Tab-separated table of C-alpha atoms in Angstrom:
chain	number	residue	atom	x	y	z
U	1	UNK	CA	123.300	51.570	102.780
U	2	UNK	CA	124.642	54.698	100.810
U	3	UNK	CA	122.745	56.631	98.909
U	4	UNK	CA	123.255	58.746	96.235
U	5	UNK	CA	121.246	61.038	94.303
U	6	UNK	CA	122.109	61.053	90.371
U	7	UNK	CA	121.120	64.026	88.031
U	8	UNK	CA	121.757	63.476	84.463
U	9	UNK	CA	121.492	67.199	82.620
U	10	UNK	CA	121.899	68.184	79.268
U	11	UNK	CA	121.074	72.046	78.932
U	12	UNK	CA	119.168	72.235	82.173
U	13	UNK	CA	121.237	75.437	83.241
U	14	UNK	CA	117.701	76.765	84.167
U	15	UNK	CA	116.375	74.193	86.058
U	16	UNK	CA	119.652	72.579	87.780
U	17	UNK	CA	120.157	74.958	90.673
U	18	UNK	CA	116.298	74.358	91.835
U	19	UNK	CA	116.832	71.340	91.395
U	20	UNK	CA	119.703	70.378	93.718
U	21	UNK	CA	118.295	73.422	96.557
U	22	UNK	CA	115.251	71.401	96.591
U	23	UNK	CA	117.241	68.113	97.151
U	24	UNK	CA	119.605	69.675	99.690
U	25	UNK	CA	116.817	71.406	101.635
U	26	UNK	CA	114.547	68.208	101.729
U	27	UNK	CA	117.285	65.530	102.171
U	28	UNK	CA	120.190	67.898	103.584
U	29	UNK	CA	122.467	64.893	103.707
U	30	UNK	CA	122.239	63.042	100.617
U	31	UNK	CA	125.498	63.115	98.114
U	32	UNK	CA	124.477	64.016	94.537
U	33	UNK	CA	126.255	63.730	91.487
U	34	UNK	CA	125.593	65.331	88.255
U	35	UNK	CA	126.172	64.432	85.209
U	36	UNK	CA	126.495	67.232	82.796
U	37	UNK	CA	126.013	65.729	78.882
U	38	UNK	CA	128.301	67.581	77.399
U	39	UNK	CA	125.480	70.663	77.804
U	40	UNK	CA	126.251	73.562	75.383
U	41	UNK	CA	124.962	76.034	78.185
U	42	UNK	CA	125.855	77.341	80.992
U	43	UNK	CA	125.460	74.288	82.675
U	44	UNK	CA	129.195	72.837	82.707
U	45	UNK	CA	129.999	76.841	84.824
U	46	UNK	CA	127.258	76.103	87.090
U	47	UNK	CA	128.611	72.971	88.361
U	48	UNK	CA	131.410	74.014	90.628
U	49	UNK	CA	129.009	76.600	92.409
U	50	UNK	CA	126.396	73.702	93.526
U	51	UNK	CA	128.812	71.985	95.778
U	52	UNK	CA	127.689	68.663	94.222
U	53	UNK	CA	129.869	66.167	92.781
U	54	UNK	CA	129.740	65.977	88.812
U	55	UNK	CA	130.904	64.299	85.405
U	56	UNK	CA	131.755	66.132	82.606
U	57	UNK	CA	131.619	63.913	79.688
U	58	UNK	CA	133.406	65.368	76.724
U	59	UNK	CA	131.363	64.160	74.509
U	60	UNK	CA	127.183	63.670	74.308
U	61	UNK	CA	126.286	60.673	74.948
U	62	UNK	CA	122.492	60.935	75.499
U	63	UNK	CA	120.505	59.866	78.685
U	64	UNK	CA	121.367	56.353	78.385
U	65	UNK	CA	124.936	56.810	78.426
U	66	UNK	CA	125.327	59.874	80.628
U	67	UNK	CA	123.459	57.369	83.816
U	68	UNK	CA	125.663	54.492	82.764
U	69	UNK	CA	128.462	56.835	83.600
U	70	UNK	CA	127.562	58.425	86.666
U	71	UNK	CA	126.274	54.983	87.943
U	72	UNK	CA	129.606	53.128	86.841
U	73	UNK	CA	131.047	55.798	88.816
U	74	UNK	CA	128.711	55.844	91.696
U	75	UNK	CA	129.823	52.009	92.184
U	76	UNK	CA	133.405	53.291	92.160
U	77	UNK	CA	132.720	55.428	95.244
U	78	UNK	CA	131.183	52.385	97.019
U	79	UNK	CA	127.366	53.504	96.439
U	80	UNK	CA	124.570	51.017	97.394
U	81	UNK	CA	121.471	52.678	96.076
U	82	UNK	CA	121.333	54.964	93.432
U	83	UNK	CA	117.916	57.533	93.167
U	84	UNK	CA	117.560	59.575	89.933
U	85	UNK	CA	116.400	62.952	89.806
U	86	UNK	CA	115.965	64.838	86.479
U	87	UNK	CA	117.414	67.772	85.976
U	88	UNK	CA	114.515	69.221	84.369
U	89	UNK	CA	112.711	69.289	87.603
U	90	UNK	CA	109.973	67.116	86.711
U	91	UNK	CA	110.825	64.307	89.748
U	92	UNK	CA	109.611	65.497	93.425
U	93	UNK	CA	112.413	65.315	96.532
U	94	UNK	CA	109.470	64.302	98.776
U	95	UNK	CA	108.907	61.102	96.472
U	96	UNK	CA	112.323	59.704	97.327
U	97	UNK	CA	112.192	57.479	100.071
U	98	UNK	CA	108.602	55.980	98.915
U	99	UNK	CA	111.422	55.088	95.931
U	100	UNK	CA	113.912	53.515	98.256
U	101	UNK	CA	111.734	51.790	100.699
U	102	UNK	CA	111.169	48.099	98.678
U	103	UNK	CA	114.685	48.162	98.170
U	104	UNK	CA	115.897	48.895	101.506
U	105	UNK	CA	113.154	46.111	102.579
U	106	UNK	CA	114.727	43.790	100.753
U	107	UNK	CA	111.988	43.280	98.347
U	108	UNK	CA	112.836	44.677	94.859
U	109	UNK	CA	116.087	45.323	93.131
U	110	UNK	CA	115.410	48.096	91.364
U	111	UNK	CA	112.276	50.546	91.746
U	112	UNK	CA	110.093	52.136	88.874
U	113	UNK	CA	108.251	55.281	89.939
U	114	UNK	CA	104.615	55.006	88.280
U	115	UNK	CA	102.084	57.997	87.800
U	116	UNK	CA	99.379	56.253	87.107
U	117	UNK	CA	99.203	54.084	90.116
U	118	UNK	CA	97.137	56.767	91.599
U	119	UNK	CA	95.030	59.331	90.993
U	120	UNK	CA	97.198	62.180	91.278
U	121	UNK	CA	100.186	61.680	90.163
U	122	UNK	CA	100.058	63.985	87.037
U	123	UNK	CA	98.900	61.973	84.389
U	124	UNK	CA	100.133	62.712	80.354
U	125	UNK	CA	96.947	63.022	78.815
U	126	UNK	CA	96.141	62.432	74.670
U	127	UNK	CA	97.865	60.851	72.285
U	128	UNK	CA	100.610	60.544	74.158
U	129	UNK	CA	98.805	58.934	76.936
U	130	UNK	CA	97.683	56.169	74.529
U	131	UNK	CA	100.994	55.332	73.484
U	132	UNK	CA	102.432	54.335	76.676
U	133	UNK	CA	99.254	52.735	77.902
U	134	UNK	CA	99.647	50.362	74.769
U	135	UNK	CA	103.494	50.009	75.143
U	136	UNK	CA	103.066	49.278	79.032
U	137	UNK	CA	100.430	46.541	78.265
U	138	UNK	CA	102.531	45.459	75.643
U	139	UNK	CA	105.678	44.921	77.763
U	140	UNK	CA	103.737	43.425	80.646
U	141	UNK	CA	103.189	40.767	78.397
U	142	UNK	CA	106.718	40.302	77.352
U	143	UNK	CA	107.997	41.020	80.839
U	144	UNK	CA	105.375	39.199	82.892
U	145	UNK	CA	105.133	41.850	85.372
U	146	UNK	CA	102.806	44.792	85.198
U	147	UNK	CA	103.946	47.909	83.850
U	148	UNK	CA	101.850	51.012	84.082
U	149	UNK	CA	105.034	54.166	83.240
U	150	UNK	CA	106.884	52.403	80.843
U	151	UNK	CA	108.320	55.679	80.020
U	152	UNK	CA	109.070	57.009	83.540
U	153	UNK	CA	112.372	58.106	84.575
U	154	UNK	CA	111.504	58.144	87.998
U	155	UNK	CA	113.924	55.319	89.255
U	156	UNK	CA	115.326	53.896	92.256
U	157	UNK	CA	118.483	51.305	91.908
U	158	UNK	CA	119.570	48.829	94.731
U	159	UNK	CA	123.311	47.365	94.326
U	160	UNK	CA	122.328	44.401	91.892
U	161	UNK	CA	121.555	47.027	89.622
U	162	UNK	CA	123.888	49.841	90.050
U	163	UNK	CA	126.372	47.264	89.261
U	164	UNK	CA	124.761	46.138	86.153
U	165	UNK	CA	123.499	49.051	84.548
U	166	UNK	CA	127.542	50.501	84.983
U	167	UNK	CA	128.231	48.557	82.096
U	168	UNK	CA	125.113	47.772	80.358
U	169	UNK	CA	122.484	50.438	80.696
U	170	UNK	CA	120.533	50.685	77.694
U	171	UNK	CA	121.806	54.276	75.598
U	172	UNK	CA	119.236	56.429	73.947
U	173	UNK	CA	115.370	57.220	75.911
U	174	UNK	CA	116.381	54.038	77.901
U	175	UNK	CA	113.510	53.487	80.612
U	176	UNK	CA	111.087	51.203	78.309
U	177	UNK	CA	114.683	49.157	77.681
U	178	UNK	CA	115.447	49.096	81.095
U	179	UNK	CA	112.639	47.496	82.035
U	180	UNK	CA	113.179	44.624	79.157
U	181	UNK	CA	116.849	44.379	80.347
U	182	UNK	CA	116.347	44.176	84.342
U	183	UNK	CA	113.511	41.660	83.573
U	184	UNK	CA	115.528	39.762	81.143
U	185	UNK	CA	118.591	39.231	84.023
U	186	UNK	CA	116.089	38.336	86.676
U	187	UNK	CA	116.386	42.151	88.747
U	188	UNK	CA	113.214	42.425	90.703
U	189	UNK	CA	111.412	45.481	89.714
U	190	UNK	CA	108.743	46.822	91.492
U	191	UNK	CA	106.519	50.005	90.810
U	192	UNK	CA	105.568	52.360	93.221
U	193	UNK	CA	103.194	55.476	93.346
U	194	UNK	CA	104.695	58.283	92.641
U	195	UNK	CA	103.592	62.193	91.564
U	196	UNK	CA	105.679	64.192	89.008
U	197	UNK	CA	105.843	67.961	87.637
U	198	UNK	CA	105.877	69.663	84.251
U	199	UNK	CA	109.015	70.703	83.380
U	200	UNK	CA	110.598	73.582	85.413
U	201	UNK	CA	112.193	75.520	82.854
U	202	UNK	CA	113.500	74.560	79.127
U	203	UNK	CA	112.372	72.373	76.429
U	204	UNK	CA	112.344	68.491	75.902
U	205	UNK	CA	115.114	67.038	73.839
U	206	UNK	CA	112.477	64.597	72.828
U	207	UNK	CA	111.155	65.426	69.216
U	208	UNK	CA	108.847	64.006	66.873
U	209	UNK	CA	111.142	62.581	64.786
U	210	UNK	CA	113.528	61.192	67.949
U	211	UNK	CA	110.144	59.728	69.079
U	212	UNK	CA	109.228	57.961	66.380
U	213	UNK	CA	113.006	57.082	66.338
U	214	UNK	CA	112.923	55.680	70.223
U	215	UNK	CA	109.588	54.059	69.672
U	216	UNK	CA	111.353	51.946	66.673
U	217	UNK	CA	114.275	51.393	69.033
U	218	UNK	CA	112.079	50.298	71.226
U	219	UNK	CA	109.870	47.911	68.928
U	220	UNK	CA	113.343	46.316	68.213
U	221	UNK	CA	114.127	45.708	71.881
U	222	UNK	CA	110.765	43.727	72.528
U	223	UNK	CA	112.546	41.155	69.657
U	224	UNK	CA	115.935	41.688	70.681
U	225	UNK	CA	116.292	41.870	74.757
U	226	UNK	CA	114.386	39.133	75.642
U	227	UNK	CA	116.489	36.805	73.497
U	228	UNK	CA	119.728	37.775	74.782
U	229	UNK	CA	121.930	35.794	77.095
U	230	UNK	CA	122.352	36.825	80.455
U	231	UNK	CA	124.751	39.839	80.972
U	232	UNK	CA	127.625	39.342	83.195
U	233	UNK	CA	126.870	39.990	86.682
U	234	UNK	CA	123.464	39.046	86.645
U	235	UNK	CA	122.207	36.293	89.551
U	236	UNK	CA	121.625	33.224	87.763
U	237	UNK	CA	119.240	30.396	88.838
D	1	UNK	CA	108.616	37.429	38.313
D	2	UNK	CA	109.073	33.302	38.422
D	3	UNK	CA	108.399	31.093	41.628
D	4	UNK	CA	111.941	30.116	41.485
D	5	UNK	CA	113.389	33.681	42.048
D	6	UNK	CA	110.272	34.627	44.250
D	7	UNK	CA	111.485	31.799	46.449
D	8	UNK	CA	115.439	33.242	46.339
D	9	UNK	CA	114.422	36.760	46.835
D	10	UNK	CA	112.048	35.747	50.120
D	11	UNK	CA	115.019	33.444	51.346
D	12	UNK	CA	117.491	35.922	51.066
D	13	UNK	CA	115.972	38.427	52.453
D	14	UNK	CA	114.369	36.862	55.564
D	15	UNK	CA	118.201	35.222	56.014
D	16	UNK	CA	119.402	39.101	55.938
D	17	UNK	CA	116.861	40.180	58.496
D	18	UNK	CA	117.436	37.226	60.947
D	19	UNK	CA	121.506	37.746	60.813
D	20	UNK	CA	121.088	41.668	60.794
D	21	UNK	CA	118.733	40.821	64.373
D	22	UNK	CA	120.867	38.246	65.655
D	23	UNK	CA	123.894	40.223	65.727
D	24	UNK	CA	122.188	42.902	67.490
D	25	UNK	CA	120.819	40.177	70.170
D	26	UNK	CA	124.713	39.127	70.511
D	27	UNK	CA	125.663	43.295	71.000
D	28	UNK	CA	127.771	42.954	68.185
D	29	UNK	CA	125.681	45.630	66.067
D	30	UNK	CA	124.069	48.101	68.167
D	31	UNK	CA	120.394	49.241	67.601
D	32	UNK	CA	120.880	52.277	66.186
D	33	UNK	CA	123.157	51.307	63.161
D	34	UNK	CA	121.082	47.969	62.935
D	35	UNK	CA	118.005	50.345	61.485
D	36	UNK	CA	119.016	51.264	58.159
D	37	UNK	CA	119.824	47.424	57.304
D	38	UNK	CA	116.342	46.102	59.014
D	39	UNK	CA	114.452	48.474	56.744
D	40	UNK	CA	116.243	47.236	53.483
D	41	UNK	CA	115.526	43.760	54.595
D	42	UNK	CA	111.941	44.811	55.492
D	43	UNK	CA	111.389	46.235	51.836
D	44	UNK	CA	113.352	43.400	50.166
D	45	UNK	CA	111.058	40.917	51.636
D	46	UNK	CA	108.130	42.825	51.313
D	47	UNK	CA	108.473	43.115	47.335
D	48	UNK	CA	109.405	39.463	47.337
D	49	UNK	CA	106.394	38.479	49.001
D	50	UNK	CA	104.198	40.260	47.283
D	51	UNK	CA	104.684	40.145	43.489
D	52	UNK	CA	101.804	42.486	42.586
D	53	UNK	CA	103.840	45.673	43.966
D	54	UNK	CA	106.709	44.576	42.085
D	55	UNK	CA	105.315	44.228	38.750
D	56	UNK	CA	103.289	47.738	39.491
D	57	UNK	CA	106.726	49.309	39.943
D	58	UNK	CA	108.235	47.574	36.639
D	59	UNK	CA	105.434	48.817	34.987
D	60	UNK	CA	106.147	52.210	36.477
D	61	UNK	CA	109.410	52.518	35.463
D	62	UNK	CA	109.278	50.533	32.451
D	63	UNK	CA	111.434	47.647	33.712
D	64	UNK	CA	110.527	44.902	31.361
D	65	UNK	CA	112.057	42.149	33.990
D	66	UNK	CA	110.200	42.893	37.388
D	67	UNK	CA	113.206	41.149	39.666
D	68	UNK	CA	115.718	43.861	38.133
D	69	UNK	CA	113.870	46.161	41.075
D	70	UNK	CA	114.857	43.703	43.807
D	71	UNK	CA	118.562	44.176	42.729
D	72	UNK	CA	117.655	48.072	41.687
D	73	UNK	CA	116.092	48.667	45.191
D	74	UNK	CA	118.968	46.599	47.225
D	75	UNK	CA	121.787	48.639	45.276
D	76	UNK	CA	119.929	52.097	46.307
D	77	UNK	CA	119.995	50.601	49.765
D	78	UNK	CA	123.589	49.789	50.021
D	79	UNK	CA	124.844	52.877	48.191
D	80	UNK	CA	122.666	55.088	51.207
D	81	UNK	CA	123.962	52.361	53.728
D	82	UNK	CA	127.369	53.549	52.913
D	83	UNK	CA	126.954	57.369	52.942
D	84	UNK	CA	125.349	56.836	56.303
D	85	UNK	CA	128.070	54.986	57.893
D	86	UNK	CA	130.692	57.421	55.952
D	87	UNK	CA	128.463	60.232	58.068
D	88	UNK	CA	128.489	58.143	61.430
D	89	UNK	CA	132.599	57.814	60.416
D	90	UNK	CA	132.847	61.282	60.362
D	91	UNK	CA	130.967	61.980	63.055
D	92	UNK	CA	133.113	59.133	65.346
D	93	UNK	CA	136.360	60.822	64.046
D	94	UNK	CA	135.218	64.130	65.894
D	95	UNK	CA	134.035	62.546	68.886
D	96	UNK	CA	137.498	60.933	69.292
D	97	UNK	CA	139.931	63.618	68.507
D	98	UNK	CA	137.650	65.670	71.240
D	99	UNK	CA	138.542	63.043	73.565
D	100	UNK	CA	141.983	62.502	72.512
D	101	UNK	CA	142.603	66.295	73.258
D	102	UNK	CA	140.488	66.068	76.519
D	103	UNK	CA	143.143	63.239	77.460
D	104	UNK	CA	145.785	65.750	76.616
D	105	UNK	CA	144.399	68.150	78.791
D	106	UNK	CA	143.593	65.994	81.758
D	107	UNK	CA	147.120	64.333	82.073
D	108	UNK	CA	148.612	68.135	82.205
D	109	UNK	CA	146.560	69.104	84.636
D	110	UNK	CA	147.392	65.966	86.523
D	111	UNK	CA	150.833	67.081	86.076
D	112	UNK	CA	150.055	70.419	87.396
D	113	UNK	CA	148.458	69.002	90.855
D	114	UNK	CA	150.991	66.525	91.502
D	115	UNK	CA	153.927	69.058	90.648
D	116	UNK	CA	155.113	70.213	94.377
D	117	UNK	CA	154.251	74.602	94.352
D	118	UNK	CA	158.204	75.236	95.048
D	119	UNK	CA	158.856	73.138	91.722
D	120	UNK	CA	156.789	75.661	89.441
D	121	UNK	CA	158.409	78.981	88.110
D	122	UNK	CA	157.026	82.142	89.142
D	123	UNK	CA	156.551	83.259	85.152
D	124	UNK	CA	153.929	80.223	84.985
D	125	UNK	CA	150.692	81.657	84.794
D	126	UNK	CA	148.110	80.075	87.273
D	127	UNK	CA	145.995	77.094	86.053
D	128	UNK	CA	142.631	77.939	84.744
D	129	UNK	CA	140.459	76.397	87.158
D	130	UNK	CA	139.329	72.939	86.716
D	131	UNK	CA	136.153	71.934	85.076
D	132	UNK	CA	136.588	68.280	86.178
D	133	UNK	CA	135.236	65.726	88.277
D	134	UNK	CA	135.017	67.068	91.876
């Protein structure tokens, strides 16, 4: 199967080039593609000196958006399985194939990476902690599958799902959507172990107020996704 | 307030909130501009359930007819409704004359590639270099 390595940034101009020389040296033959947000930084002149592939979108579309494009894209190149790396740094190379593997067994169509699977796989703590906790138990009950990172970006895609999400992956801080919408069209997600980083360099776009914001979005989506019809594309019964 | 407009304004108001979330379940509002009209449905049927805050407010602003705030608080809500969406307008307009000129851009530069090197002048001066796909 192909594989492809997908960085969404948006102002990550500090974090990007560790990012991909980490890739390159772990996994020295994986394609990436990045998908610059329509960064204000430097990160739109960086691009042509990492010998990656990239999207510039003209316009910001947030992370939603920018991974429906490079994924839409991705399936335009003939990609199978799609692995997403932040550009923030915060997703290990050596995690990858642990990410691949249920797909490539044929088990799961699309893989969520999970810190909290294990001991070690650097846990939020706080508030912050509590808030996903409660929105993971909440959506296992919706979903009917467990859900321990609701929040995690940490993703693996196999072709089911790179096709959907090309045209309908969720816009704004997607992942707890995701999960609603793969679940909803009968994808087969599985969670694996994985361990993640602080940030390597910059600052969160997520804010107080766009957290409160997503949190409402994704209150709505618990109503909303479940009751929607099948999207195009999805297997049926 | 009488039961007869009680039972209106709670009607009304759940019918809002059920169309306003079943055209977002059919994707033909999206979430985001879905918000503003799920909180005025919220707060309409939230002072139509219960009366007490109503009357509290009439008294507050000495309303002598306690359903004048339904139609007070629903007219505050459209008139913000509409200065957000004029904002999101605005905003939309930008976003597509950005593109429009990106399109502008992108089809000369197609030009530019698919012109043959002999075909090209020597006063042209060179392309700036391509910030495009790879």
């Amino acid at each position: 199967m192909k594989v492809l390595a997908l960085i969404p940034a948006y102002n990550e101009a500090a974090s990007l080039p560790r990012v991909v020389s980490e890739l390159r040296e772990r996994w020295p033959a994986l394609p990436i593609l990045v998908v610059d947000d329509a960064s204000s930084d430097e990160t739109p002149a960086l691009l042509p000196g990492l010998g990656v592939r990239w999207l510039h979108l003209p316009v910001h579309l947030g992370l939603g958006g920018a991974l429906r494009a490079g994924l839409r894209y991705a399936r335009s190149l003939g990609v199978d399985l799609v692995v997403r790396v932040d550009g923030d740094g915060q997703h290990e190379a050596g995690e990858i194939e642990r990410l691949l593997e249920p797909i490539r067994r044929g088990e799961a169509d699309a893989v969520q990476g999970s810190r909290y699977l294990d001991a070690d796989g650097h846990p939020e703590a706080g508030p912050r902690r509590s808030a996903q906790r409660a929105l993971g138990t909440l959506m296992a009950r919706v979903t009917g599958q467990p859900v321990t990172d609701p929040t995690s970006g940490s993703w693996a895609l196999g072709p089911r799902a790179v096709r959907l999400l090309g045209e309908y992956h969720p816009t704004g801080y997607p992942e707890p959507e995701l999960r609603l919408f793969l679940a909803r069209n009968r994808l087969r997600v599985t969670e694996v172990a994985v361990r993640m980083r602080a940030r390597l360099a910059g600052r969160s776009s997520l804010t107080a107020p766009r957290a409160g914001l997503a949190l409402a979005r994704v209150a709505l989506a618990l109503v909303v996704v479940p009751l929607r019809a099948a999207a195009e594309g999805s297997p049926r019964d | 307030m009488t039961d007869l407009v009680q039972i209106v304004a709670v009607t009304v108001s759940s019918l809002l909130l059920l169309v306003v979330l079943d055209l977002v379940r059919r994707r033909r509002l999206t979430e985001e501009y879905s918000f503003i009209w799920l909180v005025c449905a919220a707060a309409l049927l939230g002072l139509s359930l219960w009366r007490e805050s109503l009357h509290t407010v009439a008294r507050w602003l000495d309303v002598h007819y306690p359903p004048a705030i339904l139609l007070l608080v629903l007219v505050l809500f459209v008139f913000v409704a509409s200065l957000h969406f004029s904002l999101v307008v605005s905003r939309q307009r930008q976003q597509i004359e950005r593109l429009t000129e990106e399109v502008a851009i992108l089809a000369a530069r197609q030009r530019e590639v698919s012109q043959a090197p002999e075909a090209r002048s020597p006063s042209d001066p060179a392309p700036e270099p391509s910030r495009g796909p790879a």
